[in-house]
GROMACS .gro file of C-alpha atoms in nm:
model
  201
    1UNK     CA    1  -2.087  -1.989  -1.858
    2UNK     CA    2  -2.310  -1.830  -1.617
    3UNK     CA    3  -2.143  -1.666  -1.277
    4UNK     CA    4  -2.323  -1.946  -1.095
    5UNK     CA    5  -2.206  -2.238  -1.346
    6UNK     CA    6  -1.893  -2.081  -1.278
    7UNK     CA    7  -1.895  -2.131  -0.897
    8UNK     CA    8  -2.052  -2.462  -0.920
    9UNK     CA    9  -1.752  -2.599  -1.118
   10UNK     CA   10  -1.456  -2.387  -0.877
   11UNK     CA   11  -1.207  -2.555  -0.714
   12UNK     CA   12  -1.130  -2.444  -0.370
   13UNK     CA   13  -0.834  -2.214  -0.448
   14UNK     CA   14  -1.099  -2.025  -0.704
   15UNK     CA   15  -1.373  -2.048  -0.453
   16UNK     CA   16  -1.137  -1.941  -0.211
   17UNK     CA   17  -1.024  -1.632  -0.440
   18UNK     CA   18  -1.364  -1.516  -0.571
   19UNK     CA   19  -1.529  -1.554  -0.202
   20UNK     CA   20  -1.206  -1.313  -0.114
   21UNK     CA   21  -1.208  -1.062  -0.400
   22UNK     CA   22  -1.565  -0.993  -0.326
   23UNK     CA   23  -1.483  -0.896   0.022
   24UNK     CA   24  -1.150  -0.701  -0.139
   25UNK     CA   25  -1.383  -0.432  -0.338
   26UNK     CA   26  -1.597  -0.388  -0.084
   27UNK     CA   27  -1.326  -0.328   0.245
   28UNK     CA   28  -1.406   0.067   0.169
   29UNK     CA   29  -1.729  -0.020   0.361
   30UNK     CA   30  -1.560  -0.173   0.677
   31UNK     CA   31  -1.294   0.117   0.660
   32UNK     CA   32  -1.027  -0.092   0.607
   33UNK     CA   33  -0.724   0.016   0.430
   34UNK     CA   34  -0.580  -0.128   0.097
   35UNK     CA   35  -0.390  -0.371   0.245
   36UNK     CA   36  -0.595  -0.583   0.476
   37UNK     CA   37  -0.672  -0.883   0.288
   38UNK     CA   38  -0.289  -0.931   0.162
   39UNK     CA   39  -0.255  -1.179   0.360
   40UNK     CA   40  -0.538  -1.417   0.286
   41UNK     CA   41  -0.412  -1.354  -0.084
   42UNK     CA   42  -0.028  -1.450   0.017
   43UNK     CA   43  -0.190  -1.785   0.169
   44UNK     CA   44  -0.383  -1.858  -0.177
   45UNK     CA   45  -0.084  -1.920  -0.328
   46UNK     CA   46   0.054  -2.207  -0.204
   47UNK     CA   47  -0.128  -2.530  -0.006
   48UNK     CA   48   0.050  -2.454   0.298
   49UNK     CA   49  -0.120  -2.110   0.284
   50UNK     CA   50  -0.461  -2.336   0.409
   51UNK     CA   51  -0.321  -2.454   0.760
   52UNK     CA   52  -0.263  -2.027   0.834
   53UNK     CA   53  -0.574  -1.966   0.673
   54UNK     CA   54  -0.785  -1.905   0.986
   55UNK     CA   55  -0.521  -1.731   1.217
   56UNK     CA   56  -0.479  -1.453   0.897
   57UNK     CA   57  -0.858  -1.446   0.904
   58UNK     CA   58  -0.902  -1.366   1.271
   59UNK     CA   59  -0.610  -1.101   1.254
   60UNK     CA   60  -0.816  -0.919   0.913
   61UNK     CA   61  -1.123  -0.939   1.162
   62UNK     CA   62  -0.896  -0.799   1.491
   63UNK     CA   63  -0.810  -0.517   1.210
   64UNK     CA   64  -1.137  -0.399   1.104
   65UNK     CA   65  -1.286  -0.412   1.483
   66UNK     CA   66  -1.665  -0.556   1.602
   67UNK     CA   67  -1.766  -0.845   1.690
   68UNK     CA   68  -1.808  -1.142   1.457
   69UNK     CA   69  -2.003  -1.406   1.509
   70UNK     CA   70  -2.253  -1.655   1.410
   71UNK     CA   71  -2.535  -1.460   1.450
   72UNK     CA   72  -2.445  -1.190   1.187
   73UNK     CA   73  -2.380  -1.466   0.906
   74UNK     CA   74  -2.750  -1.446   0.790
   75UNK     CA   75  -2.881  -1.368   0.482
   76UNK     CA   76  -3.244  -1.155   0.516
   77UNK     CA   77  -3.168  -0.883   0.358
   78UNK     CA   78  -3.367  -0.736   0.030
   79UNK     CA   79  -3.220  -0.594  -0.252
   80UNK     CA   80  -3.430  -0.246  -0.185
   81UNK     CA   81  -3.312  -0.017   0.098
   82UNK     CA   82  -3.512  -0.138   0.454
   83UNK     CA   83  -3.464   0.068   0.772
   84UNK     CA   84  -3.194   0.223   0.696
   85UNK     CA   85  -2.986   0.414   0.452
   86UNK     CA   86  -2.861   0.192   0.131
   87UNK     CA   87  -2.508   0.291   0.237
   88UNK     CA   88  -2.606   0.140   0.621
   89UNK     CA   89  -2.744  -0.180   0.422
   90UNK     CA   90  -2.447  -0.164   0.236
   91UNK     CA   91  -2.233  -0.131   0.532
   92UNK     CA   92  -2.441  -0.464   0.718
   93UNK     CA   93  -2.370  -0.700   0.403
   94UNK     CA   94  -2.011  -0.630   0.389
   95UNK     CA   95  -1.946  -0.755   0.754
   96UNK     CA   96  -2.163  -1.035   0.722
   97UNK     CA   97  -1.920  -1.121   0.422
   98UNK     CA   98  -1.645  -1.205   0.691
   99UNK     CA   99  -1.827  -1.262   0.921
  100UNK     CA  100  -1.966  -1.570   0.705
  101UNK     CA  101  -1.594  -1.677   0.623
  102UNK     CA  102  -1.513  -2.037   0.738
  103UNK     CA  103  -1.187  -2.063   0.999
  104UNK     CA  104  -1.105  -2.353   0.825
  105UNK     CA  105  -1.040  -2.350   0.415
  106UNK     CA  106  -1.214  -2.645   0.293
  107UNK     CA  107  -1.359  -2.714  -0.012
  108UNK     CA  108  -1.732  -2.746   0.156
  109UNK     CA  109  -1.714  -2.454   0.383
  110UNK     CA  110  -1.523  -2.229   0.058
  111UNK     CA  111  -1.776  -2.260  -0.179
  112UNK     CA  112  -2.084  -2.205   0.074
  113UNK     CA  113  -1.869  -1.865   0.131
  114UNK     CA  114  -1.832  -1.776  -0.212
  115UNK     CA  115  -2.129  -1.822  -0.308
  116UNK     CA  116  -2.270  -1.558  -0.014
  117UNK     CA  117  -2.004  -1.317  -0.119
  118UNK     CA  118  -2.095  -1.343  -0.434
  119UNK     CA  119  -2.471  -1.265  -0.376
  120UNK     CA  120  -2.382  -0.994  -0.104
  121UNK     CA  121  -2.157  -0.814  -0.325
  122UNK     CA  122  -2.374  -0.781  -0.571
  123UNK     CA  123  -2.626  -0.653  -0.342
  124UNK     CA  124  -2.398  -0.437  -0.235
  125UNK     CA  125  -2.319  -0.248  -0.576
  126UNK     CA  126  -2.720  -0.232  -0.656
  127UNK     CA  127  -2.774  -0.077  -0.377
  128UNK     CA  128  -2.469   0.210  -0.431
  129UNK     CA  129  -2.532   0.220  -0.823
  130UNK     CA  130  -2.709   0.578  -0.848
  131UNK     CA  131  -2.880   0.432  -1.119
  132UNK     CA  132  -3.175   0.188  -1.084
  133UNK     CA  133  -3.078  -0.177  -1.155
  134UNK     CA  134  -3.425  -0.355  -1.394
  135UNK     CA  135  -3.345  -0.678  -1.300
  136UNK     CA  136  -3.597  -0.843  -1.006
  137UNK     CA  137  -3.324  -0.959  -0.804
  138UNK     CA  138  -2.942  -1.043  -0.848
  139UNK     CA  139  -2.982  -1.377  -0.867
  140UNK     CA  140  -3.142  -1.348  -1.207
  141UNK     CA  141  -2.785  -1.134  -1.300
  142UNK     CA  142  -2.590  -1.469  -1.141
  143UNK     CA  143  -2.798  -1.736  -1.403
  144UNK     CA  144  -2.669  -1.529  -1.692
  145UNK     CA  145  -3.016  -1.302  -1.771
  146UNK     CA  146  -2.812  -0.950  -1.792
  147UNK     CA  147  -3.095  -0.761  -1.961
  148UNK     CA  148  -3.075  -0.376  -1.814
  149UNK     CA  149  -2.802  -0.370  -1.529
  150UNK     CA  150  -2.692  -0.063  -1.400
  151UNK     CA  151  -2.348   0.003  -1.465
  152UNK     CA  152  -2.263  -0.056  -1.140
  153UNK     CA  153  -2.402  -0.386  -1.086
  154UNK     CA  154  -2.274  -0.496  -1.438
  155UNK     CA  155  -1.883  -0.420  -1.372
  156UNK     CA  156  -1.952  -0.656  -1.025
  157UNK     CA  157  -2.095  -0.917  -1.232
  158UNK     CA  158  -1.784  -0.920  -1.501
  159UNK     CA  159  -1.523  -0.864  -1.222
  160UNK     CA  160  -1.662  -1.138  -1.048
  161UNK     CA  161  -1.660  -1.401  -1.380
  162UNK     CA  162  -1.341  -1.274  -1.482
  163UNK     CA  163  -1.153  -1.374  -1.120
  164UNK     CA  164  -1.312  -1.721  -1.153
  165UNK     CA  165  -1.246  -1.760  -1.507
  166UNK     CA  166  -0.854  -1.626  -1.455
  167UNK     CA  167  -0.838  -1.941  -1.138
  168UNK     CA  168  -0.970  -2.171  -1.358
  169UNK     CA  169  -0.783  -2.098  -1.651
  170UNK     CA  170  -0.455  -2.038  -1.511
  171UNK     CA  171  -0.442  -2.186  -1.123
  172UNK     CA  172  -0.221  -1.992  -0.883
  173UNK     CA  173  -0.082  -1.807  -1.190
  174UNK     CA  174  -0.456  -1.634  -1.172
  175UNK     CA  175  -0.406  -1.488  -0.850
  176UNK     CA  176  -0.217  -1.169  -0.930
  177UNK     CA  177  -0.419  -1.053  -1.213
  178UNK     CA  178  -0.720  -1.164  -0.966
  179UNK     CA  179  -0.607  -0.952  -0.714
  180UNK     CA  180  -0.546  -0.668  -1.013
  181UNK     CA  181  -0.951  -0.701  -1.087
  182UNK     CA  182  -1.036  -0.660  -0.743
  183UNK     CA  183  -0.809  -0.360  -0.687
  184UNK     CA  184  -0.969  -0.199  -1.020
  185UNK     CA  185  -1.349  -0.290  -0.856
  186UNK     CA  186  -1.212  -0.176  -0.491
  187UNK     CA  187  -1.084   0.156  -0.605
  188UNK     CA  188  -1.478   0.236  -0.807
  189UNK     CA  189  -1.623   0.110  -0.515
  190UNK     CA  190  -1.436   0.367  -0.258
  191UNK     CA  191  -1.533   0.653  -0.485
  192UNK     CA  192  -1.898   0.570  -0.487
  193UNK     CA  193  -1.860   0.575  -0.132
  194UNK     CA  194  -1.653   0.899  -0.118
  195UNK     CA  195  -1.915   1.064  -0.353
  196UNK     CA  196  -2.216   0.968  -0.152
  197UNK     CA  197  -2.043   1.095   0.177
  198UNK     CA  198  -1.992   1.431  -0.028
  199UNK     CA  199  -2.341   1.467  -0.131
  200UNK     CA  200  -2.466   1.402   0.243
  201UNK     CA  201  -2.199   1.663   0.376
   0.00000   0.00000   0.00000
C-alpha cells in the first residue's frame, strides 16, 4: 500500500505514532535533545497514556521554547527554498509540526496531524537532501509514484511506511521498533544538519 493508503486505514495509536516519529527525526531542527519526545512515546503505550497526552505535549513545547500557536499551524510552504535558506525552511516546518499537534488525542484531530507531519517531513528531507529530488512534489512520493527520489527523501518515505506498517501489524508491540526507526532517521537527519553547519562555518 501507498504511504497515504496507509494513513487512511491507521488507527489512532498508529496515527498517533507516525504523526510523532515524524516530529522524532526531525527534533535536530528545534535543538532538542534525544530525549524529548519520550514521553509522548511512554503515553502510546497504554489508553490511559491519552488523558496525559496534552499536559506531556505542552511540557515537549515548554522544552524546546517559542511560542506555539494557531497561527503557525499553516501549511504555505513550497517544496523549493523561498526567502530563506532551505535549512531556515527546514527549521519553519518542523515547529509547525508541533505546533499543529492536537491537545487532545482523538482519532479526528490524530490523523489530521499525521497526515501534516507526514507531508512536512518529507518536505523537510527534500529540502536537506544535497541531491535534487525529480519528483514534482511529495505528494506524488505519498500515492506510491517513487520514480527518482533522492536518497534522502526515499529513506523518509520507507521510515515513514515501515512505522505505520509495524502499528498495524503488531499494535503497541510496534512501538519500540517504531521508536528504533525513528532513532535510525533522527540520527541521519542530525548529521545532515551537522554537515551543512560545517560547510557554512
Amino acid at each position: 500500500m501507498s504511504l497515504v493508503e496507509l494513513i487512511g486505514q491507521a488507527d489512532e495509536r498508529g496515527l498517533a505514532a507516525s504523526g510523532l516519529a515524524c516530529l522524532d527525526r526531525c527534533i535536530p531542527l528545534l535543538g532538542g535533545d534525544d530525549e524529548v519526545l519520550r514521553p509522548l512515546w511512554a503515553g502510546l503505550a497504554d489508553d490511559a497514556g491519552a488523558a496525559e497526552w496534552g499536559e506531556r505535549l505542552e511540557q515537549v513545547r515548554g522544552k524546546l521554547g517559542g511560542e506555539f500557536g494557531a497561527g503557525d499551524g499553516g501549511d504555505g510552504e513550497s517544496d523549493a527554498g523561498g526567502s530563506g535558506s532551505g535549512e531556515d525552511e527546514a527549521v519553519l516546518l518542523a515547529r509547525r509540526m508541533l505546533a499543529a499537534a492536537p491537545v487532545e488525542r482523538s482519532a479526528a484531530g490524530i490523523r489530521v496531524w499525521a497526515d501534516t507531519c507526514s507531508v512536512a517531513a518529507l518536505r523537510i528531507h527534500r529540502l536537506l537532501d544535497p541531491l535534487k529530488d525529480a519528483g514534482d512534489s511529495v505528494d506524488a512520493r505519498r500515492e506510491g509514484r517513487t520514480e527518482g527520489m533522492s536518497p534522502l527523501v526515499a529513506a523518509e518515505l520507507r521510515r515513514q511506511i515501515t512505522v505505520l506498517e509495524l502499528l498495524a501489524g503488531h499494535g503497541p508491540a510496534g512501538l519500540r521498533p517504531a521508536l528504533e526507526v525513528s532513532t535510525e532517521g533522527r540520527r541521519v537527519l542530525r548529521a545532515v544538519v551537522s554537515r551543512r553547519s560545517r560547510r557554512r562555518g
